[in-house]
Amino acid sequence: MTTAKQGDTVRIHYTGTLNDGTVFDSSTGRDPLEFEVGSGMIIPGLDVAIPGMTVGDTKTVNIAADQAYGPVNDQARQAVPRADIPADIPLEVGVQLQMQTPDGQVVPVTVADVNETEVTLDANHPLAGKTLEFEVTVVDIRTATDEELDHGHVHTGHEHHH
């Protein structure tokens, strides 16, 4: 039986939950997540839990924020004058918007607070600062191809050009 190790391409089914049991992501009803073990394609705390597992294995992994999406960065929160935001943009706490940086990069932000004069936007990942729990089942393990190793990512069955 093949055991997952660094450099292998694995396919997993997973369900991610918060401490209160809220499901934040799941592959249920979708194709399994495919990635190269140890490549940094997924959060570190989940990546290090896969080696040693075999096809059919299921495990529950608790991942601290620093091994998931990192701590909350207070500098990623910014108050913007309400008048600077177009009137047609919904300004309710929790709404996700996109901002553009001066160099043209698009950054997802969440409305964190709204008052008469300001809107506080938060560019932290929505799961930053949170401990996550994943239930993971390994569906498939295969050795990465030389091409995948050279390119540093998994190639699915779709056309692929560099």
N, CA and C atoms as an extended XYZ file, in Angstrom:
486
Properties=species:S:1:pos:R:3:atomname:S:1:resname:S:1:resid:I:1 pbc="F F F"
N         0.847       -1.189        0.000 N   MET     1
C         0.000        0.000        0.000 CA  MET     1
C         0.886        1.245        0.000 C   MET     1
N         0.543        2.195       -0.818 N   THR     2
C         1.329        3.420       -0.940 CA  THR     2
C         1.048        4.363        0.230 C   THR     2
N         2.115        4.884        0.788 N   THR     3
C         2.013        5.850        1.876 CA  THR     3
C         2.415        7.218        1.333 C   THR     3
N         1.599        8.238        1.633 N   ALA     4
C         1.886        9.585        1.131 CA  ALA     4
C         3.188       10.098        1.722 C   ALA     4
N         3.988       10.717        0.861 N   LYS     5
C         5.244       11.321        1.313 CA  LYS     5
C         5.484       12.614        0.536 C   LYS     5
N         6.431       13.397        1.013 N   GLN     6
C         6.778       14.662        0.370 CA  GLN     6
C         7.017       14.433       -1.120 C   GLN     6
N         6.427       15.294       -1.961 N   GLY     7
C         6.602       15.217       -3.409 CA  GLY     7
C         5.528       14.409       -4.119 C   GLY     7
N         4.766       13.583       -3.366 N   ASP     8
C         3.676       12.826       -3.989 CA  ASP     8
C         2.522       13.756       -4.330 C   ASP     8
N         1.754       13.375       -5.330 N   THR     9
C         0.513       14.067       -5.649 CA  THR     9
C        -0.612       13.287       -4.985 C   THR     9
N        -1.374       13.961       -4.143 N   VAL    10
C        -2.471       13.304       -3.433 CA  VAL    10
C        -3.784       13.983       -3.783 C   VAL    10
N        -4.857       13.224       -3.625 N   ARG    11
C        -6.208       13.768       -3.751 CA  ARG    11
C        -6.896       13.473       -2.431 C   ARG    11
N        -7.491       14.514       -1.841 N   ILE    12
C        -8.156       14.346       -0.553 CA  ILE    12
C        -9.572       14.915       -0.604 C   ILE    12
N       -10.440       14.314        0.184 N   HIS    13
C       -11.719       14.938        0.507 CA  HIS    13
C       -11.544       15.525        1.898 C   HIS    13
N       -12.158       16.665        2.145 N   TYR    14
C       -11.962       17.338        3.425 CA  TYR    14
C       -13.200       18.117        3.813 C   TYR    14
N       -13.316       18.338        5.112 N   THR    15
C       -14.285       19.285        5.648 CA  THR    15
C       -13.547       20.112        6.688 C   THR    15
N       -13.607       21.430        6.523 N   GLY    16
C       -12.956       22.345        7.469 CA  GLY    16
C       -13.994       23.005        8.350 C   GLY    16
N       -13.752       22.976        9.670 N   THR    17
C       -14.684       23.596       10.612 CA  THR    17
C       -13.939       24.519       11.564 C   THR    17
N       -14.688       25.466       12.112 N   LEU    18
C       -14.172       26.351       13.157 CA  LEU    18
C       -14.421       25.692       14.509 C   LEU    18
N       -13.888       26.303       15.579 N   ASN    19
C       -14.058       25.754       16.930 CA  ASN    19
C       -15.517       25.563       17.311 C   ASN    19
N       -16.401       26.420       16.784 N   ASP    20
C       -17.823       26.328       17.145 CA  ASP    20
C       -18.584       25.316       16.279 C   ASP    20
N       -17.853       24.612       15.390 N   GLY    21
C       -18.492       23.598       14.550 CA  GLY    21
C       -18.967       24.107       13.208 C   GLY    21
N       -18.858       25.413       12.961 N   THR    22
C       -19.272       25.986       11.677 CA  THR    22
C       -18.371       25.462       10.560 C   THR    22
N       -18.976       24.914        9.503 N   VAL    23
C       -18.208       24.445        8.352 CA  VAL    23
C       -17.859       25.654        7.484 C   VAL    23
N       -16.557       25.868        7.227 N   PHE    24
C       -16.153       26.992        6.380 CA  PHE    24
C       -15.778       26.543        4.976 C   PHE    24
N       -15.491       25.260        4.789 N   ASP    25
C       -15.175       24.766        3.459 CA  ASP    25
C       -15.267       23.244        3.478 C   ASP    25
N       -15.631       22.674        2.342 N   SER    26
C       -15.735       21.229        2.229 CA  SER    26
C       -15.663       20.836        0.764 C   SER    26
N       -15.088       19.661        0.519 N   SER    27
C       -15.059       19.147       -0.856 CA  SER    27
C       -16.269       18.262       -1.135 C   SER    27
N       -17.169       18.120       -0.176 N   THR    28
C       -18.367       17.298       -0.365 CA  THR    28
C       -19.137       17.787       -1.589 C   THR    28
N       -19.436       16.864       -2.485 N   GLY    29
C       -20.172       17.218       -3.693 CA  GLY    29
C       -19.292       17.797       -4.791 C   GLY    29
N       -17.990       17.876       -4.533 N   ARG    30
C       -17.044       18.396       -5.538 CA  ARG    30
C       -15.952       17.352       -5.758 C   ARG    30
N       -15.110       17.609       -6.737 N   ASP    31
C       -13.948       16.745       -6.940 CA  ASP    31
C       -13.023       16.882       -5.739 C   ASP    31
N       -12.258       15.831       -5.435 N   PRO    32
C       -11.292       15.946       -4.346 CA  PRO    32
C       -10.254       17.024       -4.653 C   PRO    32
N        -9.652       17.570       -3.611 N   LEU    33
C        -8.571       18.546       -3.758 CA  LEU    33
C        -7.304       17.780       -4.114 C   LEU    33
N        -6.630       18.197       -5.180 N   GLU    34
C        -5.396       17.547       -5.624 CA  GLU    34
C        -4.245       18.518       -5.436 C   GLU    34
N        -3.151       18.041       -4.827 N   PHE    35
C        -1.990       18.894       -4.595 CA  PHE    35
C        -0.753       18.034       -4.390 C   PHE    35
N         0.398       18.673       -4.484 N   GLU    36
C         1.667       18.001       -4.229 CA  GLU    36
C         2.036       18.195       -2.763 C   GLU    36
N         2.264       17.103       -2.054 N   VAL    37
C         2.610       17.155       -0.634 CA  VAL    37
C         3.927       17.919       -0.455 C   VAL    37
N         3.919       18.884        0.446 N   GLY    38
C         5.131       19.632        0.774 CA  GLY    38
C         5.458       20.770       -0.165 C   GLY    38
N         4.568       21.062       -1.112 N   SER    39
C         4.871       22.086       -2.125 CA  SER    39
C         4.417       23.484       -1.717 C   SER    39
N         3.658       23.584       -0.606 N   GLY    40
C         3.144       24.889       -0.203 CA  GLY    40
C         1.857       25.266       -0.907 C   GLY    40
N         1.229       24.315       -1.610 N   MET    41
C        -0.006       24.608       -2.331 CA  MET    41
C        -1.203       24.737       -1.390 C   MET    41
N        -1.091       24.172       -0.183 N   ILE    42
C        -2.169       24.271        0.806 CA  ILE    42
C        -1.575       24.816        2.095 C   ILE    42
N        -2.428       25.122        3.082 N   ILE    43
C        -1.915       25.695        4.326 CA  ILE    43
C        -0.934       24.729        4.996 C   ILE    43
N         0.120       25.266        5.632 N   PRO    44
C         1.185       24.425        6.183 CA  PRO    44
C         0.707       23.358        7.165 C   PRO    44
N        -0.213       23.713        8.053 N   GLY    45
C        -0.655       22.764        9.072 CA  GLY    45
C        -1.368       21.553        8.503 C   GLY    45
N        -1.998       21.713        7.349 N   LEU    46
C        -2.646       20.584        6.698 CA  LEU    46
C        -1.626       19.800        5.878 C   LEU    46
N        -0.721       20.514        5.230 N   ASP    47
C         0.303       19.890        4.392 CA  ASP    47
C         1.138       18.887        5.199 C   ASP    47
N         1.525       19.262        6.423 N   VAL    48
C         2.389       18.385        7.225 CA  VAL    48
C         1.638       17.198        7.814 C   VAL    48
N         0.301       17.220        7.765 N   ALA    49
C        -0.491       16.121        8.319 CA  ALA    49
C        -0.666       14.964        7.337 C   ALA    49
N        -0.369       15.181        6.063 N   ILE    50
C        -0.651       14.186        5.028 CA  ILE    50
C         0.403       13.067        4.952 C   ILE    50
N         1.713       13.377        5.056 N   PRO    51
C         2.688       12.287        4.970 CA  PRO    51
C         2.391       11.190        6.001 C   PRO    51
N         2.508        9.937        5.542 N   GLY    52
C         2.235        8.799        6.417 CA  GLY    52
C         0.835        8.240        6.256 C   GLY    52
N        -0.062        9.011        5.639 N   MET    53
C        -1.421        8.520        5.407 CA  MET    53
C        -1.439        7.630        4.164 C   MET    53
N        -2.390        6.698        4.112 N   THR    54
C        -2.569        5.832        2.951 CA  THR    54
C        -3.977        6.036        2.402 C   THR    54
N        -4.222        5.547        1.194 N   VAL    55
C        -5.538        5.692        0.573 CA  VAL    55
C        -6.595        5.085        1.500 C   VAL    55
N        -7.656        5.841        1.754 N   GLY    56
C        -8.732        5.394        2.633 CA  GLY    56
C        -8.590        5.879        4.065 C   GLY    56
N        -7.383        6.332        4.445 N   ASP    57
C        -7.178        6.857        5.800 CA  ASP    57
C        -7.964        8.144        5.990 C   ASP    57
N        -8.544        8.294        7.173 N   THR    58
C        -9.210        9.535        7.558 CA  THR    58
C        -8.608        9.991        8.868 C   THR    58
N        -8.338       11.279        8.984 N   LYS    59
C        -7.837       11.819       10.244 CA  LYS    59
C        -8.393       13.207       10.453 C   LYS    59
N        -8.453       13.596       11.721 N   THR    60
C        -8.871       14.946       12.089 CA  THR    60
C        -7.625       15.705       12.514 C   THR    60
N        -7.451       16.898       11.947 N   VAL    61
C        -6.262       17.698       12.193 CA  VAL    61
C        -6.689       19.055       12.739 C   VAL    61
N        -6.160       19.434       13.912 N   ASN    62
C        -6.378       20.770       14.463 CA  ASN    62
C        -5.190       21.632       14.086 C   ASN    62
N        -5.474       22.806       13.524 N   ILE    63
C        -4.412       23.654       12.994 CA  ILE    63
C        -4.502       25.036       13.621 C   ILE    63
N        -3.440       25.421       14.316 N   ALA    64
C        -3.372       26.754       14.923 CA  ALA    64
C        -3.278       27.806       13.821 C   ALA    64
N        -3.713       29.016       14.135 N   ALA    65
C        -3.751       30.106       13.157 CA  ALA    65
C        -2.409       30.321       12.462 C   ALA    65
N        -1.298       30.202       13.210 N   ASP    66
C         0.004       30.476       12.596 CA  ASP    66
C         0.407       29.408       11.581 C   ASP    66
N        -0.281       28.259       11.562 N   GLN    67
C        -0.024       27.222       10.564 CA  GLN    67
C        -1.165       27.157        9.536 C   GLN    67
N        -2.061       28.147        9.609 N   ALA    68
C        -3.202       28.198        8.682 CA  ALA    68
C        -3.107       29.507        7.895 C   ALA    68
N        -3.939       30.482        8.244 N   TYR    69
C        -3.952       31.750        7.510 CA  TYR    69
C        -3.285       32.881        8.275 C   TYR    69
N        -2.564       32.529        9.344 N   GLY    70
C        -1.790       33.511       10.090 CA  GLY    70
C        -2.628       34.287       11.089 C   GLY    70
N        -1.945       35.088       11.907 N   PRO    71
C        -2.652       35.910       12.884 CA  PRO    71
C        -3.342       37.091       12.204 C   PRO    71
N        -4.257       37.711       12.919 N   VAL    72
C        -4.892       38.926       12.412 CA  VAL    72
C        -3.849       40.037       12.417 C   VAL    72
N        -3.712       40.724       11.306 N   ASN    73
C        -2.770       41.833       11.175 CA  ASN    73
C        -3.571       43.136       11.263 C   ASN    73
N        -3.405       43.866       12.379 N   ASP    74
C        -4.152       45.110       12.569 CA  ASP    74
C        -3.860       46.132       11.473 C   ASP    74
N        -2.676       46.058       10.868 N   GLN    75
C        -2.318       47.002        9.804 CA  GLN    75
C        -3.092       46.729        8.519 C   GLN    75
N        -3.736       45.572        8.445 N   ALA    76
C        -4.527       45.233        7.256 CA  ALA    76
C        -5.948       45.795        7.352 C   ALA    76
N        -6.242       46.478        8.454 N   ARG    77
C        -7.552       47.142        8.610 CA  ARG    77
C        -7.355       48.626        8.331 C   ARG    77
N        -8.242       49.182        7.527 N   GLN    78
C        -8.087       50.584        7.134 CA  GLN    78
C        -9.436       51.275        7.122 C   GLN    78
N        -9.482       52.435        7.774 N   ALA    79
C       -10.695       53.265        7.746 CA  ALA    79
C       -10.652       54.147        6.507 C   ALA    79
N       -11.764       54.169        5.786 N   VAL    80
C       -11.875       54.945        4.549 CA  VAL    80
C       -13.061       55.889        4.711 C   VAL    80
N       -12.916       57.149        4.287 N   PRO    81
C       -14.076       58.049        4.356 CA  PRO    81
C       -15.245       57.454        3.568 C   PRO    81
N       -16.396       57.453        4.188 N   ARG    82
C       -17.582       56.867        3.547 CA  ARG    82
C       -17.863       57.538        2.199 C   ARG    82
N       -17.586       58.799        2.112 N   ALA    83
C       -17.842       59.552        0.878 CA  ALA    83
C       -16.964       59.077       -0.282 C   ALA    83
N       -15.841       58.381        0.019 N   ASP    84
C       -14.947       57.905       -1.037 CA  ASP    84
C       -15.427       56.606       -1.677 C   ASP    84
N       -16.483       56.021       -1.129 N   ILE    85
C       -16.980       54.756       -1.649 CA  ILE    85
C       -18.254       55.027       -2.450 C   ILE    85
N       -18.292       54.546       -3.694 N   PRO    86
C       -19.476       54.803       -4.532 CA  PRO    86
C       -20.767       54.368       -3.848 C   PRO    86
N       -21.819       55.121       -4.070 N   ALA    87
C       -23.109       54.904       -3.403 CA  ALA    87
C       -23.733       53.556       -3.721 C   ALA    87
N       -23.390       52.970       -4.874 N   ASP    88
C       -24.020       51.704       -5.261 CA  ASP    88
C       -23.356       50.474       -4.617 C   ASP    88
N       -22.309       50.680       -3.839 N   ILE    89
C       -21.620       49.557       -3.185 CA  ILE    89
C       -22.259       49.306       -1.818 C   ILE    89
N       -22.691       48.061       -1.561 N   PRO    90
C       -23.328       47.758       -0.269 CA  PRO    90
C       -22.322       47.878        0.875 C   PRO    90
N       -22.715       48.573        1.930 N   LEU    91
C       -21.812       48.794        3.055 CA  LEU    91
C       -22.383       48.199        4.328 C   LEU    91
N       -22.489       46.886        4.366 N   GLU    92
C       -22.937       46.198        5.565 CA  GLU    92
C       -21.764       45.385        6.089 C   GLU    92
N       -21.650       45.283        7.413 N   VAL    93
C       -20.581       44.504        8.020 CA  VAL    93
C       -20.649       43.070        7.488 C   VAL    93
N       -19.478       42.559        7.060 N   GLY    94
C       -19.390       41.196        6.546 CA  GLY    94
C       -19.398       41.106        5.032 C   GLY    94
N       -19.806       42.188        4.350 N   VAL    95
C       -19.822       42.174        2.882 CA  VAL    95
C       -18.383       42.141        2.366 C   VAL    95
N       -18.128       41.293        1.369 N   GLN    96
C       -16.802       41.215        0.778 CA  GLN    96
C       -16.753       42.078       -0.474 C   GLN    96
N       -15.710       42.883       -0.549 N   LEU    97
C       -15.492       43.784       -1.679 CA  LEU    97
C       -14.084       43.566       -2.220 C   LEU    97
N       -13.779       44.236       -3.316 N   GLN    98
C       -12.415       44.215       -3.844 CA  GLN    98
C       -11.917       45.641       -3.937 C   GLN    98
N       -10.679       45.836       -3.505 N   MET    99
C       -10.020       47.134       -3.638 CA  MET    99
C        -8.862       46.961       -4.600 C   MET    99
N        -8.436       48.066       -5.155 N   GLN   100
C        -7.269       48.024       -6.019 CA  GLN   100
C        -6.166       48.840       -5.370 C   GLN   100
N        -4.969       48.259       -5.281 N   THR   101
C        -3.835       48.977       -4.708 CA  THR   101
C        -3.318       49.968       -5.745 C   THR   101
N        -2.495       50.920       -5.327 N   PRO   102
C        -1.955       51.898       -6.292 CA  PRO   102
C        -1.217       51.247       -7.464 C   PRO   102
N        -0.638       50.047       -7.240 N   ASP   103
C         0.075       49.383       -8.343 CA  ASP   103
C        -0.831       48.464       -9.166 C   ASP   103
N        -2.157       48.517       -8.899 N   GLY   104
C        -3.109       47.790       -9.728 CA  GLY   104
C        -3.483       46.408       -9.228 C   GLY   104
N        -2.903       45.972       -8.114 N   GLN   105
C        -3.229       44.650       -7.571 CA  GLN   105
C        -4.612       44.679       -6.926 C   GLN   105
N        -5.410       43.636       -7.200 N   VAL   106
C        -6.743       43.541       -6.611 CA  VAL   106
C        -6.636       42.809       -5.282 C   VAL   106
N        -7.202       43.408       -4.233 N   VAL   107
C        -7.143       42.833       -2.888 CA  VAL   107
C        -8.571       42.643       -2.382 C   VAL   107
N        -8.921       41.403       -1.983 N   PRO   108
C       -10.244       41.213       -1.385 CA  PRO   108
C       -10.266       41.809        0.021 C   PRO   108
N       -11.338       42.504        0.348 N   VAL   109
C       -11.500       43.097        1.685 CA  VAL   109
C       -12.908       42.806        2.186 C   VAL   109
N       -13.054       42.852        3.495 N   THR   110
C       -14.351       42.651        4.125 CA  THR   110
C       -14.707       43.921        4.879 C   THR   110
N       -15.963       44.339        4.776 N   VAL   111
C       -16.427       45.501        5.545 CA  VAL   111
C       -16.473       45.069        7.011 C   VAL   111
N       -15.634       45.711        7.844 N   ALA   112
C       -15.529       45.333        9.256 CA  ALA   112
C       -16.372       46.232       10.152 C   ALA   112
N       -16.572       47.497        9.742 N   ASP   113
C       -17.333       48.426       10.561 CA  ASP   113
C       -17.825       49.567        9.663 C   ASP   113
N       -18.986       50.090        9.981 N   VAL   114
C       -19.554       51.208        9.220 CA  VAL   114
C       -20.146       52.195       10.216 C   VAL   114
N       -19.813       53.485       10.053 N   ASN   115
C       -20.510       54.524       10.827 CA  ASN   115
C       -20.861       55.667        9.886 C   ASN   115
N       -21.295       56.780       10.426 N   GLU   116
C       -21.768       57.896        9.587 CA  GLU   116
C       -20.695       58.423        8.641 C   GLU   116
N       -19.426       58.402        9.092 N   THR   117
C       -18.378       59.061        8.314 CA  THR   117
C       -17.334       58.127        7.720 C   THR   117
N       -17.198       56.925        8.299 N   GLU   118
C       -16.125       56.037        7.861 CA  GLU   118
C       -16.615       54.605        7.652 C   GLU   118
N       -15.868       53.918        6.799 N   VAL   119
C       -16.061       52.481        6.599 CA  VAL   119
C       -14.704       51.840        6.881 C   VAL   119
N       -14.681       50.842        7.765 N   THR   120
C       -13.431       50.134        8.046 CA  THR   120
C       -13.398       48.871        7.197 C   THR   120
N       -12.342       48.781        6.388 N   LEU   121
C       -12.158       47.630        5.505 CA  LEU   121
C       -11.029       46.763        6.054 C   LEU   121
N       -11.205       45.466        5.984 N   ASP   122
C       -10.249       44.519        6.539 CA  ASP   122
C        -9.735       43.623        5.422 C   ASP   122
N        -8.414       43.678        5.171 N   ALA   123
C        -7.804       42.862        4.118 CA  ALA   123
C        -7.246       41.541        4.655 C   ALA   123
N        -7.430       41.268        5.953 N   ASN   124
C        -7.016       39.976        6.483 CA  ASN   124
C        -7.830       38.878        5.816 C   ASN   124
N        -7.240       37.691        5.683 N   HIS   125
C        -8.010       36.542        5.206 CA  HIS   125
C        -9.137       36.314        6.209 C   HIS   125
N       -10.341       35.972        5.755 N   PRO   126
C       -11.458       35.768        6.691 CA  PRO   126
C       -11.176       34.733        7.784 C   PRO   126
N       -10.243       33.826        7.542 N   LEU   127
C        -9.913       32.809        8.543 CA  LEU   127
C        -8.642       33.132        9.333 C   LEU   127
N        -8.080       34.332        9.133 N   ALA   128
C        -6.892       34.742        9.905 CA  ALA   128
C        -7.241       34.777       11.385 C   ALA   128
N        -6.302       34.327       12.202 N   GLY   129
C        -6.473       34.372       13.651 CA  GLY   129
C        -7.322       33.239       14.200 C   GLY   129
N        -7.774       32.339       13.340 N   LYS   130
C        -8.671       31.270       13.792 CA  LYS   130
C        -7.960       29.919       13.794 C   LYS   130
N        -8.281       29.101       14.802 N   THR   131
C        -7.849       27.715       14.828 CA  THR   131
C        -8.830       26.926       13.964 C   THR   131
N        -8.299       26.100       13.089 N   LEU   132
C        -9.124       25.358       12.147 CA  LEU   132
C        -9.035       23.862       12.429 C   LEU   132
N       -10.113       23.158       12.119 N   GLU   133
C       -10.106       21.706       12.224 CA  GLU   133
C       -10.510       21.143       10.873 C   GLU   133
N        -9.724       20.201       10.385 N   PHE   134
C       -10.025       19.541        9.121 CA  PHE   134
C       -10.199       18.053        9.354 C   PHE   134
N       -11.249       17.495        8.784 N   GLU   135
C       -11.343       16.047        8.670 CA  GLU   135
C       -10.950       15.728        7.239 C   GLU   135
N        -9.924       14.914        7.098 N   VAL   136
C        -9.309       14.657        5.801 CA  VAL   136
C        -9.336       13.160        5.503 C   VAL   136
N        -9.736       12.802        4.284 N   THR   137
C        -9.676       11.419        3.815 CA  THR   137
C        -8.852       11.389        2.537 C   THR   137
N        -7.830       10.544        2.511 N   VAL   138
C        -6.997       10.408        1.318 CA  VAL   138
C        -7.727        9.510        0.319 C   VAL   138
N        -7.895       10.027       -0.898 N   VAL   139
C        -8.612        9.324       -1.954 CA  VAL   139
C        -7.642        8.667       -2.929 C   VAL   139
N        -6.498        9.316       -3.180 N   ASP   140
C        -5.551        8.811       -4.168 CA  ASP   140
C        -4.166        9.352       -3.846 C   ASP   140
N        -3.148        8.535       -4.140 N   ILE   141
C        -1.749        8.942       -3.985 CA  ILE   141
C        -1.027        8.480       -5.236 C   ILE   141
N        -0.248        9.375       -5.830 N   ARG   142
C         0.598        8.955       -6.944 CA  ARG   142
C         1.901        9.742       -6.885 C   ARG   142
N         2.925        9.180       -7.468 N   THR   143
C         4.202        9.864       -7.538 CA  THR   143
C         4.083       10.982       -8.561 C   THR   143
N         4.579       12.149       -8.211 N   ALA   144
C         4.542       13.270       -9.150 CA  ALA   144
C         5.401       12.944      -10.365 C   ALA   144
N         4.971       13.414      -11.532 N   THR   145
C         5.759       13.221      -12.749 CA  THR   145
C         6.963       14.153      -12.714 C   THR   145
N         7.967       13.849      -13.535 N   ASP   146
C         9.143       14.721      -13.609 CA  ASP   146
C         8.740       16.131      -14.013 C   ASP   146
N         7.775       16.231      -14.951 N   GLU   147
C         7.316       17.542      -15.405 CA  GLU   147
C         6.674       18.321      -14.259 C   GLU   147
N         5.836       17.639      -13.455 N   GLU   148
C         5.201       18.301      -12.315 CA  GLU   148
C         6.253       18.771      -11.317 C   GLU   148
N         7.268       17.922      -11.062 N   LEU   149
C         8.328       18.304      -10.132 CA  LEU   149
C         9.105       19.503      -10.664 C   LEU   149
N         9.396       19.504      -11.976 N   ASP   150
C        10.105       20.636      -12.584 CA  ASP   150
C         9.307       21.925      -12.475 C   ASP   150
N         7.990       21.824      -12.700 N   HIS   151
C         7.135       23.012      -12.703 CA  HIS   151
C         6.692       23.427      -11.309 C   HIS   151
N         6.780       22.515      -10.337 N   GLY   152
C         6.427       22.844       -8.961 CA  GLY   152
C         4.938       22.852       -8.685 C   GLY   152
N         4.142       22.190       -9.565 N   HIS   153
C         2.706       22.105       -9.334 CA  HIS   153
C         2.124       20.888      -10.043 C   HIS   153
N         0.928       20.532       -9.602 N   VAL   154
C         0.225       19.372      -10.149 CA  VAL   154
C        -0.342       19.713      -11.522 C   VAL   154
N        -0.261       18.745      -12.428 N   HIS   155
C        -0.916       18.876      -13.724 CA  HIS   155
C        -2.139       17.984      -13.718 C   HIS   155
N        -3.282       18.576      -13.952 N   THR   156
C        -4.512       17.783      -14.057 CA  THR   156
C        -4.603       17.292      -15.482 C   THR   156
N        -5.666       16.656      -15.856 N   GLY   157
C        -5.822       16.119      -17.203 CA  GLY   157
C        -6.083       17.177      -18.255 C   GLY   157
N        -6.152       18.448      -17.870 N   HIS   158
C        -6.483       19.507      -18.822 CA  HIS   158
C        -5.240       19.940      -19.590 C   HIS   158
N        -5.451       20.646      -20.704 N   GLU   159
C        -4.340       21.191      -21.465 CA  GLU   159
C        -3.473       22.033      -20.556 C   GLU   159
N        -2.161       21.968      -20.786 N   HIS   160
C        -1.262       22.714      -19.907 CA  HIS   160
C        -0.133       23.291      -20.743 C   HIS   160
N         0.043       24.592      -20.694 N   HIS   161
C         1.117       25.257      -21.425 CA  HIS   161
C         1.832       26.212      -20.491 C   HIS   161
N         3.114       26.385      -20.719 N   HIS   162
C         3.894       27.376      -19.945 CA  HIS   162
C         4.381       28.457      -20.853 C   HIS   162
